[in-house]
Protein backbone atom coordinates (compact mmCIF):
# COMPACT_ATOMS: atom_id res chain seq x y z
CA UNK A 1 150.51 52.12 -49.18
CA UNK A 2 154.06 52.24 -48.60
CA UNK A 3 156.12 50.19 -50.55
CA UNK A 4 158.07 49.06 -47.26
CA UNK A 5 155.45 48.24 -45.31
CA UNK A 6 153.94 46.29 -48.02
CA UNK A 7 157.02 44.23 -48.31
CA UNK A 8 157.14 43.43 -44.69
CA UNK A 9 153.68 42.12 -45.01
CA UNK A 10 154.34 39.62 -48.01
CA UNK A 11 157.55 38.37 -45.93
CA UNK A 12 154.82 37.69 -43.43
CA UNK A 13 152.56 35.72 -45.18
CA UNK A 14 154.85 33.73 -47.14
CA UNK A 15 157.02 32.48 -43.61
CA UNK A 16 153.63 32.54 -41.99
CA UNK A 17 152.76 28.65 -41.51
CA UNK A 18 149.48 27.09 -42.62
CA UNK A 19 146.60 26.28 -40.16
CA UNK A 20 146.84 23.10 -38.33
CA UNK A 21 144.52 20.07 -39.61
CA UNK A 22 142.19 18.14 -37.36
CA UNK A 23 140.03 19.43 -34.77
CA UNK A 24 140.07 23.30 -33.80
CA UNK A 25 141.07 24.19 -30.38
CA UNK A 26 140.60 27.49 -29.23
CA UNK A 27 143.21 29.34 -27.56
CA UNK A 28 143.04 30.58 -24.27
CA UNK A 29 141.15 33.40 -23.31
CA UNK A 30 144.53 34.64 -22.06
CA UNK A 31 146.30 34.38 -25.17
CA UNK A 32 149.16 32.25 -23.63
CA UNK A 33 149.42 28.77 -24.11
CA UNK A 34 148.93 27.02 -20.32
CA UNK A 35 151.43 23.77 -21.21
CA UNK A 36 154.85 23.39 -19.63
CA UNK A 37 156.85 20.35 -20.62
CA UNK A 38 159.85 18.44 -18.71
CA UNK A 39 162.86 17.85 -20.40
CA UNK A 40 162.39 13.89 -21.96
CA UNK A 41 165.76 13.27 -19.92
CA UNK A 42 167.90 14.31 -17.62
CA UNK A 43 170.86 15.16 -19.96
CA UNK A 44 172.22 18.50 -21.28
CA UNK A 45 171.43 20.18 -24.33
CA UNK A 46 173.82 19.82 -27.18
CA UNK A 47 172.12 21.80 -29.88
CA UNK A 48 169.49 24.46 -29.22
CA UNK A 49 166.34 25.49 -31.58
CA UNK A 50 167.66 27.50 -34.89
CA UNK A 51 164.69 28.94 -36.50
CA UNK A 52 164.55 28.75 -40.38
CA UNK A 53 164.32 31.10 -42.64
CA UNK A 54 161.26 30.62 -44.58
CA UNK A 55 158.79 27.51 -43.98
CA UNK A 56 161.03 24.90 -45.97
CA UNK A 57 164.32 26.16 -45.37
CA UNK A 58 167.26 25.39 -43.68
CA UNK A 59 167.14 25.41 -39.47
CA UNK A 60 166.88 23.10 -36.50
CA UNK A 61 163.86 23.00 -35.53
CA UNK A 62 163.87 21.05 -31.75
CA UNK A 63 166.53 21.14 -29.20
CA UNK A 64 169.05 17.70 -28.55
CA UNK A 65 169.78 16.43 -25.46
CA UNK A 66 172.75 14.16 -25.04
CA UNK A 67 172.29 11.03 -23.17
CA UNK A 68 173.70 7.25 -23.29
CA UNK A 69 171.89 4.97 -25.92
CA UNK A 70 169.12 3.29 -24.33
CA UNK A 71 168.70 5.53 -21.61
CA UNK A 72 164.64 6.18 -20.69
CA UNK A 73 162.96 8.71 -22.71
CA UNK A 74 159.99 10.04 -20.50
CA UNK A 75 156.84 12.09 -21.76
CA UNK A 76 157.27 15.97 -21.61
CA UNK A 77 153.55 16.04 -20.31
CA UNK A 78 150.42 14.48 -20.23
CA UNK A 79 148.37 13.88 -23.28
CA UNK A 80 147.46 11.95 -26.23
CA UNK A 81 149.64 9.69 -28.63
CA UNK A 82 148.98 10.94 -31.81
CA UNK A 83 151.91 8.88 -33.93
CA UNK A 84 154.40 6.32 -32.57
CA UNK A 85 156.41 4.87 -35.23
CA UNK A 86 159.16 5.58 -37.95
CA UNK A 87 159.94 8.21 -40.69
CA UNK A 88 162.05 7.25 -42.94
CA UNK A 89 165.06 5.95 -40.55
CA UNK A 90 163.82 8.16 -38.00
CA UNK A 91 161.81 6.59 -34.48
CA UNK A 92 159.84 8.90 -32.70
CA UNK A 93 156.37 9.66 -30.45
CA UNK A 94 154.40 12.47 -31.12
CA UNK A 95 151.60 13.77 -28.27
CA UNK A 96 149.00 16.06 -28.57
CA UNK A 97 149.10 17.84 -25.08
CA UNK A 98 146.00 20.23 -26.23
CA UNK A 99 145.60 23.83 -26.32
CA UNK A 100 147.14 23.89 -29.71
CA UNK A 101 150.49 22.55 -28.29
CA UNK A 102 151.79 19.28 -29.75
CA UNK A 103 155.64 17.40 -29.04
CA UNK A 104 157.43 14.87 -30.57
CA UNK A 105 160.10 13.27 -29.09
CA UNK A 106 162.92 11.45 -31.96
CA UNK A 107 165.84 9.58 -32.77
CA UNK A 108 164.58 7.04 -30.48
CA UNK A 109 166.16 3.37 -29.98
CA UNK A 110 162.91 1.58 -29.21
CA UNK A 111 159.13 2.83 -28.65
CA UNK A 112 157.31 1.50 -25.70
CA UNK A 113 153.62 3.14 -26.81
CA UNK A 114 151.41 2.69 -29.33
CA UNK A 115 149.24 5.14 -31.30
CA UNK A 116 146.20 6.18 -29.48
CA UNK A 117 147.41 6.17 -25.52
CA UNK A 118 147.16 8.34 -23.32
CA UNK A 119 150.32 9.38 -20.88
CA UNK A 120 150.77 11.27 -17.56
CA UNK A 121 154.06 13.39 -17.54
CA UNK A 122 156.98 11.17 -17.22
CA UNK A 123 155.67 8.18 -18.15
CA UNK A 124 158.57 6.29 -20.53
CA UNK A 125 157.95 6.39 -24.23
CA UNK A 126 160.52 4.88 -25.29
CA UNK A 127 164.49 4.97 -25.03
CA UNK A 128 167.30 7.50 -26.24
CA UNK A 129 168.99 6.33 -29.61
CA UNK A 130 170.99 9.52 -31.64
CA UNK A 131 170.05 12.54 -31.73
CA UNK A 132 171.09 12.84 -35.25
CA UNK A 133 172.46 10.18 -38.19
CA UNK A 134 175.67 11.92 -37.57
CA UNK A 135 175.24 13.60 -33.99
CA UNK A 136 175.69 12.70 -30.46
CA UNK A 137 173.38 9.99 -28.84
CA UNK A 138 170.72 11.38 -27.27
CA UNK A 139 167.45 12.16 -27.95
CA UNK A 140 165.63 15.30 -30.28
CA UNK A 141 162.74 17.59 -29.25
CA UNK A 142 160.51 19.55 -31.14
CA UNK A 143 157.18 21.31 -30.52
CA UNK A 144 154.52 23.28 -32.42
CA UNK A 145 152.31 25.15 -31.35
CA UNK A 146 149.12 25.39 -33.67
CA UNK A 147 150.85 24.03 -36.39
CA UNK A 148 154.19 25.91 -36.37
CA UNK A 149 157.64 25.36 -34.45
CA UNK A 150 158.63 26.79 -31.64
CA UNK A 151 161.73 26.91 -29.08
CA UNK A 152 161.12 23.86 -26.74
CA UNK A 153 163.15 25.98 -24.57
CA UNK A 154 160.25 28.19 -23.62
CA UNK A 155 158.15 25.78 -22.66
CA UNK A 156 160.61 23.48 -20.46
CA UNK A 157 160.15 23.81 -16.62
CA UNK A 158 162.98 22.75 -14.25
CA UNK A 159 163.90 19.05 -13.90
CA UNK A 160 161.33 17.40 -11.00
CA UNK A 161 164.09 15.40 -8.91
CA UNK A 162 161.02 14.22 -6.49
CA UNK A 163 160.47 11.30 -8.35
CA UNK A 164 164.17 10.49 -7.06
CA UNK A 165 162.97 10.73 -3.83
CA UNK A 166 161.30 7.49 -2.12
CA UNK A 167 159.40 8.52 1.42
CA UNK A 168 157.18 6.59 3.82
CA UNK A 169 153.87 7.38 2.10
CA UNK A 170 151.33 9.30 4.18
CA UNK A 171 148.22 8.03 4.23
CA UNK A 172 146.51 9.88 7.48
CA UNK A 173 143.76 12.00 5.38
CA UNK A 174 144.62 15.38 6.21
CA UNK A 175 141.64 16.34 8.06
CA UNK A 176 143.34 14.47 10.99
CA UNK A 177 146.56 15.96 10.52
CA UNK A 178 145.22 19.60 10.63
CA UNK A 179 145.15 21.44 14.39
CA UNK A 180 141.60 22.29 15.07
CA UNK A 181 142.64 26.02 15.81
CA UNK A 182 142.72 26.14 11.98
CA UNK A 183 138.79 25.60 11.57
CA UNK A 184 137.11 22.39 10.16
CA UNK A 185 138.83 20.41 7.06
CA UNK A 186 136.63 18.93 4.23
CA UNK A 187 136.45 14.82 5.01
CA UNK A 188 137.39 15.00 1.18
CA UNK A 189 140.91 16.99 1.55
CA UNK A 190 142.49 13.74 0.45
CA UNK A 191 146.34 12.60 1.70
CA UNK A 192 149.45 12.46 -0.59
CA UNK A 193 148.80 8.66 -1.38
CA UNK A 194 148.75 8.23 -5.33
CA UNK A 195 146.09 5.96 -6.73
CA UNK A 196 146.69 2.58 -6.82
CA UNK A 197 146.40 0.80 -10.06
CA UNK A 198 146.26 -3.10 -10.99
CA UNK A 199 149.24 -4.28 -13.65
CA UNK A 200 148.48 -6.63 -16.25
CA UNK A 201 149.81 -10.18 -15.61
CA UNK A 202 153.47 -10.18 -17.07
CA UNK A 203 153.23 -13.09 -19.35
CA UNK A 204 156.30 -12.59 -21.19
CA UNK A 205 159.94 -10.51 -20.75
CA UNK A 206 158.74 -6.93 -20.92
CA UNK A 207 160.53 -5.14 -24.22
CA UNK A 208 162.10 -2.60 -22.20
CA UNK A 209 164.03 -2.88 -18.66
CA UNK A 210 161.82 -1.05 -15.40
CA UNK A 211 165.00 1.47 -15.22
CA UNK A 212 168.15 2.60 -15.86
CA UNK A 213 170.08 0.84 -12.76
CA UNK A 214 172.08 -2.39 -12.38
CA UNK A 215 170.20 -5.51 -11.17
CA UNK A 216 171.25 -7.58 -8.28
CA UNK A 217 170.14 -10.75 -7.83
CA UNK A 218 170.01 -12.48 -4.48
CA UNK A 219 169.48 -15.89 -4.42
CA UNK A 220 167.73 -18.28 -1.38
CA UNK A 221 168.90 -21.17 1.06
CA UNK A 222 170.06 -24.22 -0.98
CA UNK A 223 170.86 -22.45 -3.86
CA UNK A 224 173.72 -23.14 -5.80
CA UNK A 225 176.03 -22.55 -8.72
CA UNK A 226 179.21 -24.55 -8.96
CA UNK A 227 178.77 -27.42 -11.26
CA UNK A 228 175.45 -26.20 -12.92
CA UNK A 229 172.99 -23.38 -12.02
CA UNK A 230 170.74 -24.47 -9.33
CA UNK A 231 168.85 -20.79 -8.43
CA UNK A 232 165.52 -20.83 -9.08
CA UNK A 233 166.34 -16.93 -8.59
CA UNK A 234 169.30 -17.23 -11.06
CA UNK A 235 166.94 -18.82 -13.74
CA UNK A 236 164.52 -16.49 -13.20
CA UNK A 237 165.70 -13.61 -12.30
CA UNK A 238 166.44 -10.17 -13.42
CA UNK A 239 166.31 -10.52 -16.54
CA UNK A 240 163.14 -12.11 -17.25
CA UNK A 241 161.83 -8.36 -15.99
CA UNK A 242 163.63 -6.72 -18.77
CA UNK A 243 167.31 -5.84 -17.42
CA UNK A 244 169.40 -6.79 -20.22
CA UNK A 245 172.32 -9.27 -19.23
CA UNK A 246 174.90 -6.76 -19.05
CA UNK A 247 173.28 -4.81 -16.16
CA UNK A 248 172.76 -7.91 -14.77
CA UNK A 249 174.92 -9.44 -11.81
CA UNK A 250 174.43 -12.53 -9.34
CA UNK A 251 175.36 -12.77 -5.78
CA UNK A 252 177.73 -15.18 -4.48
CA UNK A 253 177.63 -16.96 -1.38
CA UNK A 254 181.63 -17.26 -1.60
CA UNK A 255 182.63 -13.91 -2.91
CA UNK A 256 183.29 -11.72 -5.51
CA UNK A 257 186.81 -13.27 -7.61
CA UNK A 258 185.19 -14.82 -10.59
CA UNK A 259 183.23 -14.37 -13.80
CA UNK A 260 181.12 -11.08 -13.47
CA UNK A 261 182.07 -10.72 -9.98
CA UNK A 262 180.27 -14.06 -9.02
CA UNK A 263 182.35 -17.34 -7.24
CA UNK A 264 180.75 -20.29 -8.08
CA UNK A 265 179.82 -21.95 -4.55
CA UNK A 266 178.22 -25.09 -3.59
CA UNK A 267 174.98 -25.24 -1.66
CA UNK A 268 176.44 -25.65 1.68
CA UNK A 269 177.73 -22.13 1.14
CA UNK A 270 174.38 -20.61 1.88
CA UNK A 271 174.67 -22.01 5.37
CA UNK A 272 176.65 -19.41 7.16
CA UNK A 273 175.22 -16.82 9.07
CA UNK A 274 172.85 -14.13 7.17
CA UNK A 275 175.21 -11.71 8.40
CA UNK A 276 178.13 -12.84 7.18
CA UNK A 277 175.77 -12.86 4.18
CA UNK A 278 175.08 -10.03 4.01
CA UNK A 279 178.84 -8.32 4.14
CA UNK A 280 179.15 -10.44 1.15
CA UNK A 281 176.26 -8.51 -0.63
CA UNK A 282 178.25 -5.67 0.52
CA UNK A 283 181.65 -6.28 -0.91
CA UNK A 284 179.31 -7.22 -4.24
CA UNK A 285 177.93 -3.55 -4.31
CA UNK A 286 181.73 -2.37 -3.56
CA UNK A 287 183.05 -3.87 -6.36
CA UNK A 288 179.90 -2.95 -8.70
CA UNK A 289 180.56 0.76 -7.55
CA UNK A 290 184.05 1.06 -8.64
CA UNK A 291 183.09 -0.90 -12.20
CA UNK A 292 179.87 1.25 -12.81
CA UNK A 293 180.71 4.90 -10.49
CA UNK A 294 177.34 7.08 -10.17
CA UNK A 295 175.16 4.24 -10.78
CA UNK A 296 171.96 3.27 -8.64
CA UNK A 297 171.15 -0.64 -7.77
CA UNK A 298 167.93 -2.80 -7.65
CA UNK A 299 168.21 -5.72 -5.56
CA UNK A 300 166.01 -8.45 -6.34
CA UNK A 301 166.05 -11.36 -3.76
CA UNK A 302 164.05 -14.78 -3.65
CA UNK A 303 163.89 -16.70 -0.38
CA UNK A 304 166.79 -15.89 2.11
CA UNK A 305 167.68 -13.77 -0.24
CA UNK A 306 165.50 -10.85 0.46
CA UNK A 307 166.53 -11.23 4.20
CA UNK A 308 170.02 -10.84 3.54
CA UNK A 309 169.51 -8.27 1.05
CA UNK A 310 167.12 -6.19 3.98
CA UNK A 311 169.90 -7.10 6.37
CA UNK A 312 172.59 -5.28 4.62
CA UNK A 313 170.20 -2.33 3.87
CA UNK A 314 169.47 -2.15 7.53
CA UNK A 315 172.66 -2.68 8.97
CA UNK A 316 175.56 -2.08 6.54
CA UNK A 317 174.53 0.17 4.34
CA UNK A 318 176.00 3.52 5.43
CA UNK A 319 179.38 3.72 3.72
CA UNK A 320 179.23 6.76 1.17
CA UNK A 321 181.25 4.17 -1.23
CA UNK A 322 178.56 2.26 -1.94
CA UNK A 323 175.99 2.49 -4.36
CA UNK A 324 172.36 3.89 -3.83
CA UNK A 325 169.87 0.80 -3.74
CA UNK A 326 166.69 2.65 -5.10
CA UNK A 327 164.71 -0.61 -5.14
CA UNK A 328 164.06 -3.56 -3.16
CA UNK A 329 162.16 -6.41 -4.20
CA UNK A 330 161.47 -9.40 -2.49
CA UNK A 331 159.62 -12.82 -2.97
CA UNK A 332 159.07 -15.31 -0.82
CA UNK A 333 160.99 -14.13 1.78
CA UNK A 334 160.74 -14.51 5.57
CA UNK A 335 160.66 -11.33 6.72
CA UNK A 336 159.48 -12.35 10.23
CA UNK A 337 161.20 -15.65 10.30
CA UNK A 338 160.20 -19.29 8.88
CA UNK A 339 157.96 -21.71 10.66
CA UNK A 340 160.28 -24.71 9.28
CA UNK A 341 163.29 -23.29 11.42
CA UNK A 342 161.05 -23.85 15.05
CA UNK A 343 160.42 -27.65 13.65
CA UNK A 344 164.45 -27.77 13.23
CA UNK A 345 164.33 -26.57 16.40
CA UNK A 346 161.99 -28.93 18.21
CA UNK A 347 163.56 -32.34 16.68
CA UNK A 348 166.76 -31.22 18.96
CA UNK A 349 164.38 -32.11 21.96
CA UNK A 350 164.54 -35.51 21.26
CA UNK A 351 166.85 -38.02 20.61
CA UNK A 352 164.76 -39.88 17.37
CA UNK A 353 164.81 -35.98 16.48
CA UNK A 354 168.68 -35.49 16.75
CA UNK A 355 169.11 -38.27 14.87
CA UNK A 356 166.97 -36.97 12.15
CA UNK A 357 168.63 -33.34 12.72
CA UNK A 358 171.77 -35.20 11.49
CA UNK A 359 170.87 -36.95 8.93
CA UNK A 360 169.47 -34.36 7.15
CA UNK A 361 172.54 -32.34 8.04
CA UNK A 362 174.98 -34.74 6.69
CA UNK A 363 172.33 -34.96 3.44
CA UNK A 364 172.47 -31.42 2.47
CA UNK A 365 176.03 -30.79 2.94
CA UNK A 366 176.49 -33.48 0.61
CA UNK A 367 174.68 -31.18 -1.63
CA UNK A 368 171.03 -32.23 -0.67
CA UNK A 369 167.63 -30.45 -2.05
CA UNK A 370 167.26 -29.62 1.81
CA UNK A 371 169.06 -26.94 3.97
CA UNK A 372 171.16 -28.12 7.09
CA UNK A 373 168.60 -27.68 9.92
CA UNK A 374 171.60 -26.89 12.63
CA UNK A 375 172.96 -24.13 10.35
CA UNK A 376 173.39 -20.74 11.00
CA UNK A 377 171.34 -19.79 8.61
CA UNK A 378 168.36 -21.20 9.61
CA UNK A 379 168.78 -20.40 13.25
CA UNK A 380 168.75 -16.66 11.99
CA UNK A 381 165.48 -17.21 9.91
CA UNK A 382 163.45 -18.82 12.96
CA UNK A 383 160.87 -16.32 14.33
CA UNK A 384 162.27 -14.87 17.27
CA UNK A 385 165.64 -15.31 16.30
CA UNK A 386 168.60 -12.83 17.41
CA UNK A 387 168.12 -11.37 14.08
CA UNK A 388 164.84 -11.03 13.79
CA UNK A 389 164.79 -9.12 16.74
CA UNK A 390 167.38 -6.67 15.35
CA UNK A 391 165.69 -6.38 12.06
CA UNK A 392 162.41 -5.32 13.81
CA UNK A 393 164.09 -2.21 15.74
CA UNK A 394 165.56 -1.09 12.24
CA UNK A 395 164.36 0.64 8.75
CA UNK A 396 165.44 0.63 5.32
CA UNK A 397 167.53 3.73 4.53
CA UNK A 398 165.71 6.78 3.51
CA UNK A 399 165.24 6.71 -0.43
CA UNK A 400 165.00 2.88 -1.23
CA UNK A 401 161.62 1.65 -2.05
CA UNK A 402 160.77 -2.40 -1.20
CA UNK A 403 158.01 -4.21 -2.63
CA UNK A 404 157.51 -7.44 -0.85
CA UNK A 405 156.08 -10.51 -2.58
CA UNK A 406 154.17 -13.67 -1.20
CA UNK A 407 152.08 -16.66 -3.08
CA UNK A 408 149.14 -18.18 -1.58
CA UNK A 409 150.09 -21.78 -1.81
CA UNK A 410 153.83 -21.34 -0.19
CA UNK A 411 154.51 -24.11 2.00
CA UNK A 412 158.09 -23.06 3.14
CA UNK A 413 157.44 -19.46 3.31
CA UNK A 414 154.04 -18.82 4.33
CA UNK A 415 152.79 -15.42 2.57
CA UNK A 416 151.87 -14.39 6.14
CA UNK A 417 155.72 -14.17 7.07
CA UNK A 418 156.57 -12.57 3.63
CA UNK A 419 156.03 -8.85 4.64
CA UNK A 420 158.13 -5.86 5.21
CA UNK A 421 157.03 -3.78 8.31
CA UNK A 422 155.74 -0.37 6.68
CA UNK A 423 156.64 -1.21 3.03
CA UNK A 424 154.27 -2.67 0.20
CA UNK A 425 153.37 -5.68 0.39
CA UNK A 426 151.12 -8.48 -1.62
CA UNK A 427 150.18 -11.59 -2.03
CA UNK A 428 149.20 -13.52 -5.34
CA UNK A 429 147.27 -16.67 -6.17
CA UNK A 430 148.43 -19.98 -6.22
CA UNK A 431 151.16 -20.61 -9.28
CA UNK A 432 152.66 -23.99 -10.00
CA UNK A 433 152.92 -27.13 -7.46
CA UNK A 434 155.49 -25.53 -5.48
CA UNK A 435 154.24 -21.60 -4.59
CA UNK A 436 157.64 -20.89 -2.86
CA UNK A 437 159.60 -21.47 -6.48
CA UNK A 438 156.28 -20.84 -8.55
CA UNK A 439 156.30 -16.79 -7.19
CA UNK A 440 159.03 -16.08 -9.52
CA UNK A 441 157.59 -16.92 -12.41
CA UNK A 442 153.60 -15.76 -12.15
CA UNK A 443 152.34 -13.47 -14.15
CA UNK A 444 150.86 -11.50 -11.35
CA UNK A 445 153.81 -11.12 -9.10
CA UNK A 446 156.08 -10.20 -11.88
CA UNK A 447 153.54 -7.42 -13.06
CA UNK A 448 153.81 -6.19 -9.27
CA UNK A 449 157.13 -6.22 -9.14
CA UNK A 450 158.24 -5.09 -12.78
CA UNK A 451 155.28 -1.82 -11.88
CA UNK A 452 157.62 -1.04 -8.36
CA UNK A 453 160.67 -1.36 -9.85
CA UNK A 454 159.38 1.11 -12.27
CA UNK A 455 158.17 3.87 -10.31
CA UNK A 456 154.36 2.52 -11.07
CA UNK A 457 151.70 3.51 -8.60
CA UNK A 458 151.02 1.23 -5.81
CA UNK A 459 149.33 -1.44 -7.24
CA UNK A 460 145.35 -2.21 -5.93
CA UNK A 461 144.81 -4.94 -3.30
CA UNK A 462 143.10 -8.01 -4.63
CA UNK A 463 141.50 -11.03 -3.00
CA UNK A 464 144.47 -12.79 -2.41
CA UNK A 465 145.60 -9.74 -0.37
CA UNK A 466 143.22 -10.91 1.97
CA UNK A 467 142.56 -14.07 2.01
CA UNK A 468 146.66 -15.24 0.89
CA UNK A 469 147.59 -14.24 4.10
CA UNK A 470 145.17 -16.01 5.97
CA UNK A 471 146.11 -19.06 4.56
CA UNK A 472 149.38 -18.57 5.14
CA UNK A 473 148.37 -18.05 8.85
CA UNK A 474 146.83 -21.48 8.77
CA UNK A 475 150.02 -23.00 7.01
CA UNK A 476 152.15 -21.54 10.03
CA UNK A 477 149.67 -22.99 12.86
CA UNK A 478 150.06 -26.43 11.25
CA UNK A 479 153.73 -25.97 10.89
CA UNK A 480 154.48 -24.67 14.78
CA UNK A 481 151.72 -27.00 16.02
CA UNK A 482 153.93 -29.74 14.50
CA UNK A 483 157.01 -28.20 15.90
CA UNK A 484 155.21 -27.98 19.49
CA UNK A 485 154.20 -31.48 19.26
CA UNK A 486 157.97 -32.71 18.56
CA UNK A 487 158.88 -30.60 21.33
CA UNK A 488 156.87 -32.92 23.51
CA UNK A 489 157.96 -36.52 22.24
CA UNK A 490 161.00 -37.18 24.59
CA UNK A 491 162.25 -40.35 25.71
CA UNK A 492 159.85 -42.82 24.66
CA UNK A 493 160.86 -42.49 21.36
């Protein structure tokens, strides 16, 4: 044989690597591997794959990408987890995507998924630490492909930005949406609706935050901040679904020149009109733009909070210098108005009813548990309202996705009032004495709002879908059958 070809094959077998334990997978009939992988993040790479030499030697064997610590680290592609854990100092996930064709993700901060799970293509392992003890932060990607390393680089696709994208889903099944000139469509052709799925109750502060964006909390009517925190928003707000506190920032009733951008204000503050609300919330995002440039916003809003936080999404929301609201998440709020405003409203009709008007007036100025009933605010939030009617003609702007939340046993906000025209909406069971503060902390409506806020599918309609509603319905009728009532005592009384 000749002696150079000879030596060629030793250097073969001895850099060749060995077969890959566990279960055999054959190869495709093809011979090429059908797996293509997304990039874990959205960040450049910093250091590209160097092959080694021989099977121990020196090399890099991965690609970094460089990305802020504790930014989301997302799954290349679907598959199985076949190690989540450390080596030595070293965090990292490693899937088994079949076909021969296994990743592993490293230098992570903090795993979010155990040994054993399965995960769909993007779904968030973990987030980005550094890529090395002495490198950049970011995040380190390797492959192997049965049982030896390979350039990631040939199996990354381009980024998918769709996920970026929030539209109106289509649910029409697309048999309807055909022409008829194009010949019968299967019943089964399906529609571009994703499965829905049903979270787990959120018991506890999830160990990692929904996103990457900066939290806004929106507080209700009454609230109040100046001399002790008074928000049942504020006390549970954000952060209980896993923003941490510096991506965290509270809306002020009086403005924006104080701690953190918040004014402490006193109760009677959330009187004035939602509107003038609501360019308040605007000169919030302002200022959060200019401290945190090219970053998107969640705005999370209890009460007649979520109406002023709609408000400025539906009126105000068009100057380029703000920031993009990606999410909108709303509970308890009285999206087409609150029954208590019409009883407000009736008690004018008579004098024993003025009276009243006035004293509870005077009462909540003083910085009463009760709103002013004569206030602007609550002649905004009364169904059929000036407002409401401008609200109705109008949408939320193309690429922010709401998620509307109601409880069953509500007595201020019936659930039936709670929803968003055209958006997701649900309602959960009973939780606590008081449903209108209880919503924020049940386990079911955070799970339904921490799964939206995370890109989640839609989750499934339950019981109380149905049957919350309903009640609610009931609740109103009692309420506006109380307020028609007043509305006939006159001057006897």
């Amino acid at each position: 044989m000749n002696p150079r070809l000879l030596a060629c094959l030793l250097l073969l077998w001895l850099i060749a690597p060995p077969a890959s334990a566990g279960v055999a997978v054959d190869p495709p009939s093809s011979g090429v591997v059908d797996v293509s992988l997304s990039p874990p993040v959205a960040g450049p790479i910093v250091r590209h794959f160097e092959p080694p030499m021989t099977r121990w030697g020196p090399g890099h064997r991965g690609i970094d990408f460089v990305v802020p610590p504790g930014t989301f680290v997302r799954a290349p592609a679907s598959g199985q987890v076949v190690f989540a854990g450390s080596v030595a100092t070293t965090a990292a996930v490693t899937i088994d995507h079949g076909a021969g064709v296994v990743s592993t993700v490293s230098s992570l901060q903090e795993i979010a998924v155990a040994r054993g799970a399965w995960v769909a293509r993007g779904d968030i392992l973990g987030t980005s630490g550094m890529t090395h003890p002495d490198g950049a932060p970011g995040v380190h990607l390797g492959v192997r492909d049965n049982g030896a390393y390979v350039d990631p680089s040939e199996f990354l696709e381009a980024v998918d930005v769709s996920a970026a994208i929030h539209l109106a889903p289509v649910t029409v099944p697309l048999a309807e949406r055909v022409p008829s000139v194009f010949g019968a469509v299967p019943s089964t052709a399906g529609s571009y609706e994703r499965a829905c799925a049903s979270p787990p109750p959120l018991e506890a502060r999830p160990p990692i935050p929904p996103n990457d964006n900066i939290a806004v909390a929106v507080a209700g009517i009454g609230s109040s901040t100046e001399s002790g925190l008074h928000a049942d928003m504020y006390e549970h707000g954000p952060e209980s679904l896993g923003y941490p506190n510096r991506r965290v920032y509270r809306f002020s009733y009086e403005g924006t020149d104080g701690p953190r951008l918040h004014r402490p204000y006193k109760s009677a503050a959330t009187f004035v009109s939602i509107e003038e609300s609501a360019m308040r919330l605007r000169d919030l995002l302002l200022a959060i733009a200019r401290e945190h440039p090219g970053h998107d916003v969640d705005l999370i809003a209890h009460s007649q909070g979520g109406v002023i936080a709609r408000t400025f999404l539906e009126l105000y929301a068009a100057d380029e210098a703000l920031p993009r609201v990606e999410h909108l998440v709303t509970f308890s709020s009285p999206h087409s108005g609150a029954p208590l405003g019409e009883i407000a409203r009736a008690l004018d009709s008579s004098p024993l009813g003025r009276l009243a008007n006035g004293v509870v007036g005077r009462w909540a100025r003083a910085g009463g548990p009760v709103p002013d009933p004569r206030s602007d605010a609550v002649r905004d939030l009364t169904p059929g309202s000036a407002l409401m009617g401008r609200l109705v003609q109008r949408t939320l702007p193309l690429g922010t996705r709401a998620s509307a939340l109601g409880i069953a046993n509500d007595l201020v906000v019936p659930a039936a009032a709670t929803a968003i025209p055209g958006f997701d909406h649900h309602v959960v069971g009973p939780h606590g004495l008081n449903g209108h503060s209880g919503v924020l902390t049940s386990p079911g409506a955070r799970a339904i709002a921490y799964s939206s806020l995370r890109d989640g599918p839609p989750s499934c309609h339950s019981t109380w879908d149905t049957w919350g509603p309903r009640a609610g319905r009931a609740i109103s009728w009692v309420e506006t059958g109380l307020a028609r009532a007043l509305e006939m005592v006159d001057g006897p009384w």
